[in-house]
PDB file of C-alpha atoms and ligand atoms in Angstrom:
ATOM      1  CA  MET A   1     -20.709  -4.561  26.996  1.00 89.00           C
ATOM      2  CA  GLU A   2     -17.880  -2.658  26.341  1.00 94.00           C
ATOM      3  CA  LEU A   3     -15.292  -4.400  23.717  1.00 96.00           C
ATOM      4  CA  LEU A   4     -11.772  -3.509  23.764  1.00 98.00           C
ATOM      5  CA  LEU A   5     -10.570  -3.235  19.753  1.00 98.00           C
ATOM      6  CA  ALA A   6      -7.187  -4.597  19.436  1.00 98.00           C
ATOM      7  CA  THR A   7      -5.930  -1.568  16.710  1.00 98.00           C
ATOM      8  CA  GLY A   8      -4.092   1.631  16.179  1.00 97.00           C
ATOM      9  CA  ASN A   9      -6.700   2.437  13.362  1.00 97.00           C
ATOM     10  CA  ARG A  10      -9.327   4.864  14.192  1.00 97.00           C
ATOM     11  CA  HIS A  11     -11.456   4.414  11.160  1.00 97.00           C
ATOM     12  CA  LYS A  12     -12.152   0.809  12.160  1.00 98.00           C
ATOM     13  CA  ARG A  13     -13.106   1.992  15.409  1.00 98.00           C
ATOM     14  CA  ASP A  14     -15.932   4.199  13.877  1.00 98.00           C
ATOM     15  CA  GLU A  15     -17.038   1.747  11.401  1.00 98.00           C
ATOM     16  CA  PHE A  16     -17.077  -1.027  14.291  1.00 98.00           C
ATOM     17  CA  GLN A  17     -19.122   1.302  16.621  1.00 98.00           C
ATOM     18  CA  ALA A  18     -21.748   1.889  13.758  1.00 98.00           C
ATOM     19  CA  ILE A  19     -22.104  -1.851  13.364  1.00 98.00           C
ATOM     20  CA  LEU A  20     -22.419  -2.954  16.824  1.00 98.00           C
ATOM     21  CA  PRO A  21     -24.609  -0.370  18.242  1.00 98.00           C
ATOM     22  CA  GLU A  22     -25.390  -2.050  21.397  1.00 96.00           C
ATOM     23  CA  HIS A  23     -21.535  -2.306  22.680  1.00 96.00           C
ATOM     24  CA  ARG A  24     -19.039   0.588  23.136  1.00 97.00           C
ATOM     25  CA  ILE A  25     -16.134   0.029  21.302  1.00 98.00           C
ATOM     26  CA  VAL A  26     -12.925   1.247  22.832  1.00 97.00           C
ATOM     27  CA  ILE A  27      -9.320   1.505  20.965  1.00 98.00           C
ATOM     28  CA  PRO A  28      -5.889   1.897  23.135  1.00 97.00           C
ATOM     29  CA  GLU A  29      -6.042   5.355  21.913  1.00 97.00           C
ATOM     30  CA  ASP A  30      -9.343   5.938  23.566  1.00 96.00           C
ATOM     31  CA  LEU A  31      -7.523   4.761  26.834  1.00 94.00           C
ATOM     32  CA  GLY A  32      -4.217   7.058  26.281  1.00 95.00           C
ATOM     33  CA  THR A  33      -1.892   3.808  24.821  1.00 94.00           C
ATOM     34  CA  SER A  34      -0.999   3.274  21.685  1.00 94.00           C
ATOM     35  CA  PHE A  35      -1.434  -0.264  20.084  1.00 96.00           C
ATOM     36  CA  GLU A  36       1.588  -1.221  17.946  1.00 95.00           C
ATOM     37  CA  CYS A  37       1.890  -5.166  17.540  1.00 97.00           C
ATOM     38  CA  GLU A  38       3.818  -6.940  15.156  1.00 96.00           C
ATOM     39  CA  GLU A  39       1.385  -9.082  12.427  1.00 97.00           C
ATOM     40  CA  THR A  40       3.813 -12.296  12.108  1.00 98.00           C
ATOM     41  CA  GLY A  41       1.335 -14.213  10.864  1.00 98.00           C
ATOM     42  CA  ALA A  42       0.658 -16.140   7.327  1.00 98.00           C
ATOM     43  CA  SER A  43      -2.697 -15.128   7.215  1.00 98.00           C
ATOM     44  CA  PHE A  44      -5.867 -12.689   8.187  1.00 98.00           C
ATOM     45  CA  CYS A  45      -6.958 -14.852  10.500  1.00 98.00           C
ATOM     46  CA  GLU A  46      -3.588 -15.739  12.082  1.00 98.00           C
ATOM     47  CA  ASN A  47      -2.864 -11.773  12.323  1.00 98.00           C
ATOM     48  CA  SER A  48      -6.069 -11.040  14.075  1.00 98.00           C
ATOM     49  CA  LEU A  49      -5.445 -13.691  16.410  1.00 98.00           C
ATOM     50  CA  ILE A  50      -2.036 -12.017  17.334  1.00 98.00           C
ATOM     51  CA  LYS A  51      -3.400  -8.517  17.647  1.00 98.00           C
ATOM     52  CA  ALA A  52      -6.391 -10.003  20.035  1.00 98.00           C
ATOM     53  CA  ALA A  53      -4.053 -11.962  22.216  1.00 97.00           C
ATOM     54  CA  PHE A  54      -1.731  -8.953  22.153  1.00 97.00           C
ATOM     55  CA  LEU A  55      -4.012  -6.902  23.676  1.00 97.00           C
ATOM     56  CA  HIS A  56      -5.847  -9.038  26.431  1.00 96.00           C
ATOM     57  CA  ALA A  57      -2.401 -10.213  28.017  1.00 95.00           C
ATOM     58  CA  ARG A  58      -2.372  -6.244  28.407  1.00 94.00           C
ATOM     59  CA  ALA A  59      -5.878  -6.035  29.192  1.00 93.00           C
ATOM     60  CA  GLU A  60      -6.363  -7.572  32.717  1.00 90.00           C
ATOM     61  CA  GLY A  61      -8.123 -10.700  31.028  1.00 86.00           C
ATOM     62  CA  ARG A  62     -11.019  -8.723  29.240  1.00 92.00           C
ATOM     63  CA  PRO A  63     -12.585  -9.927  26.157  1.00 94.00           C
ATOM     64  CA  VAL A  64     -10.907  -8.583  22.838  1.00 97.00           C
ATOM     65  CA  ILE A  65     -12.356  -8.065  19.599  1.00 98.00           C
ATOM     66  CA  ALA A  66      -9.360  -7.862  16.505  1.00 98.00           C
ATOM     67  CA  ASP A  67      -9.880  -7.117  12.846  1.00 98.00           C
ATOM     68  CA  ASP A  68      -7.343  -8.090  10.410  1.00 98.00           C
ATOM     69  CA  SER A  69      -8.469  -7.150   6.850  1.00 98.00           C
ATOM     70  CA  GLY A  70      -6.925  -6.261   3.595  1.00 98.00           C
ATOM     71  CA  LEU A  71      -7.569  -6.449  -0.028  1.00 98.00           C
ATOM     72  CA  CYS A  72      -6.897  -9.583  -2.509  1.00 98.00           C
ATOM     73  CA  VAL A  73      -6.355  -9.076  -6.193  1.00 98.00           C
ATOM     74  CA  GLU A  74      -6.439 -11.973  -8.208  1.00 98.00           C
ATOM     75  CA  ALA A  75      -4.495 -10.704 -11.019  1.00 98.00           C
ATOM     76  CA  LEU A  76      -1.513 -10.096  -8.521  1.00 98.00           C
ATOM     77  CA  ASP A  77      -1.963 -13.438  -6.846  1.00 98.00           C
ATOM     78  CA  GLY A  78      -4.023 -12.209  -3.938  1.00 98.00           C
ATOM     79  CA  ALA A  79      -1.513  -9.251  -3.416  1.00 98.00           C
ATOM     80  CA  PRO A  80      -1.277  -6.987  -1.192  1.00 98.00           C
ATOM     81  CA  GLY A  81      -3.453  -9.324   1.011  1.00 98.00           C
ATOM     82  CA  ILE A  82      -2.193  -9.525   4.308  1.00 98.00           C
ATOM     83  CA  ARG A  83       0.653  -6.728   3.486  1.00 98.00           C
ATOM     84  CA  SER A  84      -2.233  -4.318   2.600  1.00 98.00           C
ATOM     85  CA  ALA A  85      -1.158  -1.914   5.261  1.00 97.00           C
ATOM     86  CA  ARG A  86       2.626  -1.831   4.238  1.00 97.00           C
ATOM     87  CA  TYR A  87       2.259  -2.234   0.622  1.00 98.00           C
ATOM     88  CA  GLY A  88       5.260  -0.876  -1.151  1.00 97.00           C
ATOM     89  CA  GLU A  89       6.716   0.026   2.132  1.00 97.00           C
ATOM     90  CA  ASP A  90      10.707  -1.296   2.860  1.00 94.00           C
ATOM     91  CA  GLU A  91      12.109  -1.438   6.225  1.00 89.00           C
ATOM     92  CA  GLY A  92      12.019   2.358   7.322  1.00 92.00           C
ATOM     93  CA  THR A  93       9.806   4.006   4.736  1.00 95.00           C
ATOM     94  CA  SER A  94       6.209   4.533   4.696  1.00 96.00           C
ATOM     95  CA  LEU A  95       3.421   5.473   2.222  1.00 98.00           C
ATOM     96  CA  SER A  96       0.274   7.418   2.400  1.00 98.00           C
ATOM     97  CA  SER A  97      -3.235   5.321   1.733  1.00 98.00           C
ATOM     98  CA  GLN A  98      -2.801   7.751  -1.424  1.00 98.00           C
ATOM     99  CA  GLU A  99       0.631   6.376  -2.537  1.00 98.00           C
ATOM    100  CA  LYS A 100      -0.161   2.494  -1.756  1.00 98.00           C
ATOM    101  CA  TYR A 101      -3.566   2.710  -4.095  1.00 98.00           C
ATOM    102  CA  GLU A 102      -1.361   4.419  -6.806  1.00 98.00           C
ATOM    103  CA  LEU A 103       1.101   1.787  -6.799  1.00 98.00           C
ATOM    104  CA  LEU A 104      -1.957  -0.787  -7.044  1.00 98.00           C
ATOM    105  CA  LEU A 105      -3.000   0.840 -10.376  1.00 98.00           C
ATOM    106  CA  ARG A 106       0.317   1.035 -11.722  1.00 98.00           C
ATOM    107  CA  ASN A 107       1.301  -2.751 -10.841  1.00 98.00           C
ATOM    108  CA  LEU A 108      -2.588  -3.041 -12.776  1.00 98.00           C
ATOM    109  CA  GLN A 109      -1.513  -1.470 -15.899  1.00 97.00           C
ATOM    110  CA  GLY A 110      -2.528  -3.701 -18.877  1.00 94.00           C
ATOM    111  CA  LYS A 111      -3.995  -6.182 -17.077  1.00 96.00           C
ATOM    112  CA  THR A 112      -7.747  -7.020 -17.818  1.00 96.00           C
ATOM    113  CA  ASN A 113      -8.717  -9.199 -15.073  1.00 98.00           C
ATOM    114  CA  ARG A 114      -9.218  -6.672 -12.091  1.00 98.00           C
ATOM    115  CA  ASN A 115     -11.393  -8.820  -9.938  1.00 98.00           C
ATOM    116  CA  ALA A 116     -10.833  -8.000  -6.011  1.00 98.00           C
ATOM    117  CA  ALA A 117     -12.025  -8.820  -2.668  1.00 98.00           C
ATOM    118  CA  PHE A 118     -11.706  -7.081   0.634  1.00 99.00           C
ATOM    119  CA  VAL A 119     -11.337  -9.628   3.418  1.00 99.00           C
ATOM    120  CA  CYS A 120     -11.835  -8.865   7.239  1.00 99.00           C
ATOM    121  CA  SER A 121     -10.986 -11.624   9.820  1.00 98.00           C
ATOM    122  CA  LEU A 122     -12.450 -10.445  13.008  1.00 98.00           C
ATOM    123  CA  VAL A 123     -12.014 -12.666  16.230  1.00 98.00           C
ATOM    124  CA  PHE A 124     -14.135 -12.429  19.430  1.00 98.00           C
ATOM    125  CA  TYR A 125     -11.308 -13.334  21.897  1.00 98.00           C
ATOM    126  CA  ILE A 126     -12.253 -14.502  25.338  1.00 96.00           C
ATOM    127  CA  ASP A 127      -8.939 -15.992  26.625  1.00 95.00           C
ATOM    128  CA  ASP A 128      -6.282 -18.046  25.271  1.00 95.00           C
ATOM    129  CA  LEU A 129      -8.588 -21.009  24.898  1.00 96.00           C
ATOM    130  CA  ARG A 130     -11.658 -19.453  23.731  1.00 97.00           C
ATOM    131  CA  TYR A 131     -12.475 -17.219  20.817  1.00 98.00           C
ATOM    132  CA  PHE A 132     -14.697 -16.700  17.629  1.00 98.00           C
ATOM    133  CA  ILE A 133     -13.573 -16.029  14.491  1.00 98.00           C
ATOM    134  CA  PHE A 134     -15.611 -14.310  11.856  1.00 98.00           C
ATOM    135  CA  GLN A 135     -14.360 -13.936   8.275  1.00 98.00           C
ATOM    136  CA  GLU A 136     -16.114 -12.270   5.533  1.00 98.00           C
ATOM    137  CA  THR A 137     -15.718 -10.578   1.894  1.00 98.00           C
ATOM    138  CA  CYS A 138     -16.449  -7.736  -0.245  1.00 98.00           C
ATOM    139  CA  ARG A 139     -15.890  -8.556  -3.703  1.00 98.00           C
ATOM    140  CA  GLY A 140     -15.305  -5.887  -6.479  1.00 98.00           C
ATOM    141  CA  ILE A 141     -13.392  -4.893  -8.801  1.00 98.00           C
ATOM    142  CA  ILE A 142     -10.156  -2.331  -9.557  1.00 98.00           C
ATOM    143  CA  ALA A 143     -11.232   0.996 -10.725  1.00 98.00           C
ATOM    144  CA  GLU A 144      -8.901   2.362 -13.659  1.00 97.00           C
ATOM    145  CA  ALA A 145      -8.764   5.813 -11.362  1.00 98.00           C
ATOM    146  CA  PRO A 146      -9.978   6.644  -7.756  1.00 98.00           C
ATOM    147  CA  ARG A 147     -13.127   8.144  -7.149  1.00 98.00           C
ATOM    148  CA  GLY A 148     -14.864   9.093  -3.783  1.00 98.00           C
ATOM    149  CA  SER A 149     -13.796  10.532  -0.210  1.00 98.00           C
ATOM    150  CA  GLY A 150     -15.065   8.265   2.302  1.00 97.00           C
ATOM    151  CA  GLY A 151     -13.654   5.374   4.046  1.00 97.00           C
ATOM    152  CA  PHE A 152     -10.119   4.914   4.222  1.00 98.00           C
ATOM    153  CA  GLY A 153      -7.379   2.848   2.670  1.00 98.00           C
ATOM    154  CA  TYR A 154      -8.115   1.453  -0.605  1.00 98.00           C
ATOM    155  CA  ASP A 155     -11.733   2.502  -0.806  1.00 98.00           C
ATOM    156  CA  PRO A 156     -11.400   5.023  -3.533  1.00 98.00           C
ATOM    157  CA  VAL A 157     -10.057   2.389  -5.936  1.00 98.00           C
ATOM    158  CA  PHE A 158     -12.393  -0.599  -4.781  1.00 98.00           C
ATOM    159  CA  PHE A 159     -15.461  -0.256  -7.451  1.00 98.00           C
ATOM    160  CA  ILE A 160     -18.844  -2.341  -6.498  1.00 98.00           C
ATOM    161  CA  PRO A 161     -20.499  -3.105  -9.678  1.00 98.00           C
ATOM    162  CA  GLU A 162     -24.191  -3.322  -7.837  1.00 97.00           C
ATOM    163  CA  THR A 163     -23.924   0.006  -6.562  1.00 97.00           C
ATOM    164  CA  GLY A 164     -22.415   1.748  -9.876  1.00 98.00           C
ATOM    165  CA  ARG A 165     -20.028   3.280  -7.163  1.00 98.00           C
ATOM    166  CA  THR A 166     -16.562   2.924  -5.361  1.00 98.00           C
ATOM    167  CA  MET A 167     -16.428   2.306  -1.734  1.00 98.00           C
ATOM    168  CA  ALA A 168     -15.192   5.375  -0.994  1.00 98.00           C
ATOM    169  CA  GLU A 169     -18.199   7.126  -2.680  1.00 98.00           C
ATOM    170  CA  LEU A 170     -20.960   5.208  -0.500  1.00 98.00           C
ATOM    171  CA  SER A 171     -22.128   6.825   2.789  1.00 98.00           C
ATOM    172  CA  GLU A 172     -21.078   4.980   6.086  1.00 98.00           C
ATOM    173  CA  GLU A 173     -24.142   3.262   6.278  1.00 98.00           C
ATOM    174  CA  GLU A 174     -24.093   1.704   2.728  1.00 98.00           C
ATOM    175  CA  LYS A 175     -20.600   0.767   3.174  1.00 98.00           C
ATOM    176  CA  ASN A 176     -21.291  -1.325   6.299  1.00 98.00           C
ATOM    177  CA  ARG A 177     -24.043  -2.604   5.130  1.00 98.00           C
ATOM    178  CA  ILE A 178     -21.933  -4.417   2.396  1.00 98.00           C
ATOM    179  CA  SER A 179     -18.439  -4.294   3.267  1.00 98.00           C
ATOM    180  CA  HIS A 180     -16.131  -7.169   4.559  1.00 98.00           C
ATOM    181  CA  ARG A 181     -16.108  -5.585   8.164  1.00 98.00           C
ATOM    182  CA  GLY A 182     -19.444  -5.050   8.105  1.00 98.00           C
ATOM    183  CA  LYS A 183     -20.605  -8.609   7.461  1.00 98.00           C
ATOM    184  CA  ALA A 184     -18.064  -9.725   9.779  1.00 98.00           C
ATOM    185  CA  GLY A 185     -19.424  -7.450  12.155  1.00 98.00           C
ATOM    186  CA  SER A 186     -22.847  -8.324  11.747  1.00 98.00           C
ATOM    187  CA  ALA A 187     -22.131 -11.989  12.331  1.00 98.00           C
ATOM    188  CA  LEU A 188     -20.812 -11.147  15.500  1.00 98.00           C
ATOM    189  CA  ARG A 189     -23.301  -8.709  16.554  1.00 98.00           C
ATOM    190  CA  LYS A 190     -25.914 -11.915  16.088  1.00 98.00           C
ATOM    191  CA  PHE A 191     -23.901 -14.498  17.525  1.00 97.00           C
ATOM    192  CA  LEU A 192     -23.783 -12.163  20.552  1.00 96.00           C
ATOM    193  CA  GLN A 193     -27.358 -11.493  20.621  1.00 95.00           C
ATOM    194  CA  SER A 194     -27.902 -15.355  20.464  1.00 95.00           C
ATOM    195  CA  TYR A 195     -25.555 -16.652  23.126  1.00 90.00           C
ATOM    196  CA  GLY A 196     -23.920 -13.651  24.622  1.00 85.00           C
ATOM    197  CA  ASP A 197     -25.485 -14.500  27.926  1.00 86.00           C
ATOM    198  CA  ASP A 198     -24.231 -18.164  27.558  1.00 88.00           C
ATOM    199  CA  LEU A 199     -20.496 -17.154  27.461  1.00 89.00           C
ATOM    200  CA  GLY A 200     -20.839 -15.504  30.982  1.00 86.00           C
ATOM    201  CA  VAL A 201     -18.829 -12.524  29.839  1.00 83.00           C
ATOM    202  CA  VAL A 202     -21.438 -10.142  28.611  1.00 61.00           C
TER     203      VAL A 202
HETATM  204  O1  LIG B   1      -3.365  -3.556  12.532  1.00 58.99           O
HETATM  205  P1  LIG B   1      -4.512  -2.349  12.819  1.00 58.99           P
HETATM  206  O2  LIG B   1      -4.023  -1.691  14.031  1.00 58.99           O
HETATM  207  O3  LIG B   1      -5.840  -3.067  13.260  1.00 58.99           O
HETATM  208  O4  LIG B   1      -4.781  -1.532  11.887  1.00 58.99           O
HETATM  209  P2  LIG B   1      -4.190  -1.692  10.323  1.00 58.99           P
HETATM  210  O5  LIG B   1      -4.639  -0.253   9.270  1.00 58.99           O
HETATM  211  O6  LIG B   1      -2.726  -1.827  10.287  1.00 58.99           O
HETATM  212  O7  LIG B   1      -4.766  -2.837   9.338  1.00 58.99           O
HETATM  213  P3  LIG B   1      -4.646  -4.036   9.178  1.00 58.99           P
HETATM  214  O8  LIG B   1      -3.318  -4.586   9.788  1.00 58.99           O
HETATM  215  O9  LIG B   1      -5.432  -5.003   9.221  1.00 58.99           O
HETATM  216  O10 LIG B   1      -4.448  -3.750   7.708  1.00 58.99           O
HETATM  217  C1  LIG B   1      -5.690  -3.691   6.719  1.00 58.99           C
HETATM  218  C2  LIG B   1      -5.001  -2.455   5.346  1.00 58.99           C
HETATM  219  O11 LIG B   1      -6.297  -2.972   4.437  1.00 58.99           O
HETATM  220  C3  LIG B   1      -6.515  -2.045   4.096  1.00 58.99           C
HETATM  221  N1  LIG B   1      -8.167  -2.076   4.629  1.00 58.99           N
HETATM  222  C4  LIG B   1      -8.486  -2.954   5.304  1.00 58.99           C
HETATM  223  N2  LIG B   1     -10.077  -2.525   5.444  1.00 58.99           N
HETATM  224  C5  LIG B   1     -10.256  -1.622   4.660  1.00 58.99           C
HETATM  225  C6  LIG B   1     -11.383  -1.080   4.081  1.00 58.99           C
HETATM  226  O12 LIG B   1     -12.499  -1.114   4.582  1.00 58.99           O
HETATM  227  N3  LIG B   1     -11.246   0.026   3.027  1.00 58.99           N
HETATM  228  C7  LIG B   1     -10.172   0.206   2.734  1.00 58.99           C
HETATM  229  N4  LIG B   1      -9.101  -0.390   2.967  1.00 58.99           N
HETATM  230  C8  LIG B   1      -9.122  -1.238   3.655  1.00 58.99           C
HETATM  231  C9  LIG B   1      -5.949  -0.577   4.516  1.00 58.99           C
HETATM  232  O13 LIG B   1      -4.916  -0.171   3.806  1.00 58.99           O
HETATM  233  C10 LIG B   1      -5.888  -1.008   5.790  1.00 58.99           C
HETATM  234  O14 LIG B   1      -4.840  -0.306   6.251  1.00 58.99           O
HETATM  235 MG1  LIG B   2      -1.738  -3.587  10.951  1.00 58.99          MG
END
């Protein structure tokens, strides 16, 4: 089915398209509109619901999916967390992805605990009273220096010991197999395969 994805981030669209190959992923930008929604929630889950409800209200009641995700670093008490997209930014200032991960590396200087997890909260939103949330993680450690050019965001500084590489050094397929988004999206895929017909929306 066609799934409207409540995001302004094209990387997410491309990743979900590969993770959910039998569905067509469409983002507001594909329909000629932008997606700007304030993320006022206190958790990934709350923010994914806020984004989904926002688009659902503007999409004639069609089912919507939304992803709120980020990087949680143990030595920083879970930061940047739900503020990953805005890390280091103040009102009116903006930083590039590279500036954000460089700031993260500076904030971790001298810390021995470099454990971190990417988190993805994915909601399949049918209407205000019916939705299904899939939240997954990918664990790794923050590298001393960036490596690789794939993916987006913090991928160059996220090292996955089992692969011996950073997330940005993996192919798209490899990233989707182990990433937070890949795992949450695969759970949604299986859910839709098993229960899609019963939901009355597929
Ligand atoms: O809210 P939307 O419009 O979906 O797009 P966004 O980029 O603002 O997305 P989030 O609010 O969910 O913030 C997620 C941030 O966390 C980081 N992030 C999430 N998933 C990531 C991934 O797979 N690889 C690297 N960084 C990621 C990246 O900085 C994202 O901008
Ligand atoms: Mg956002």
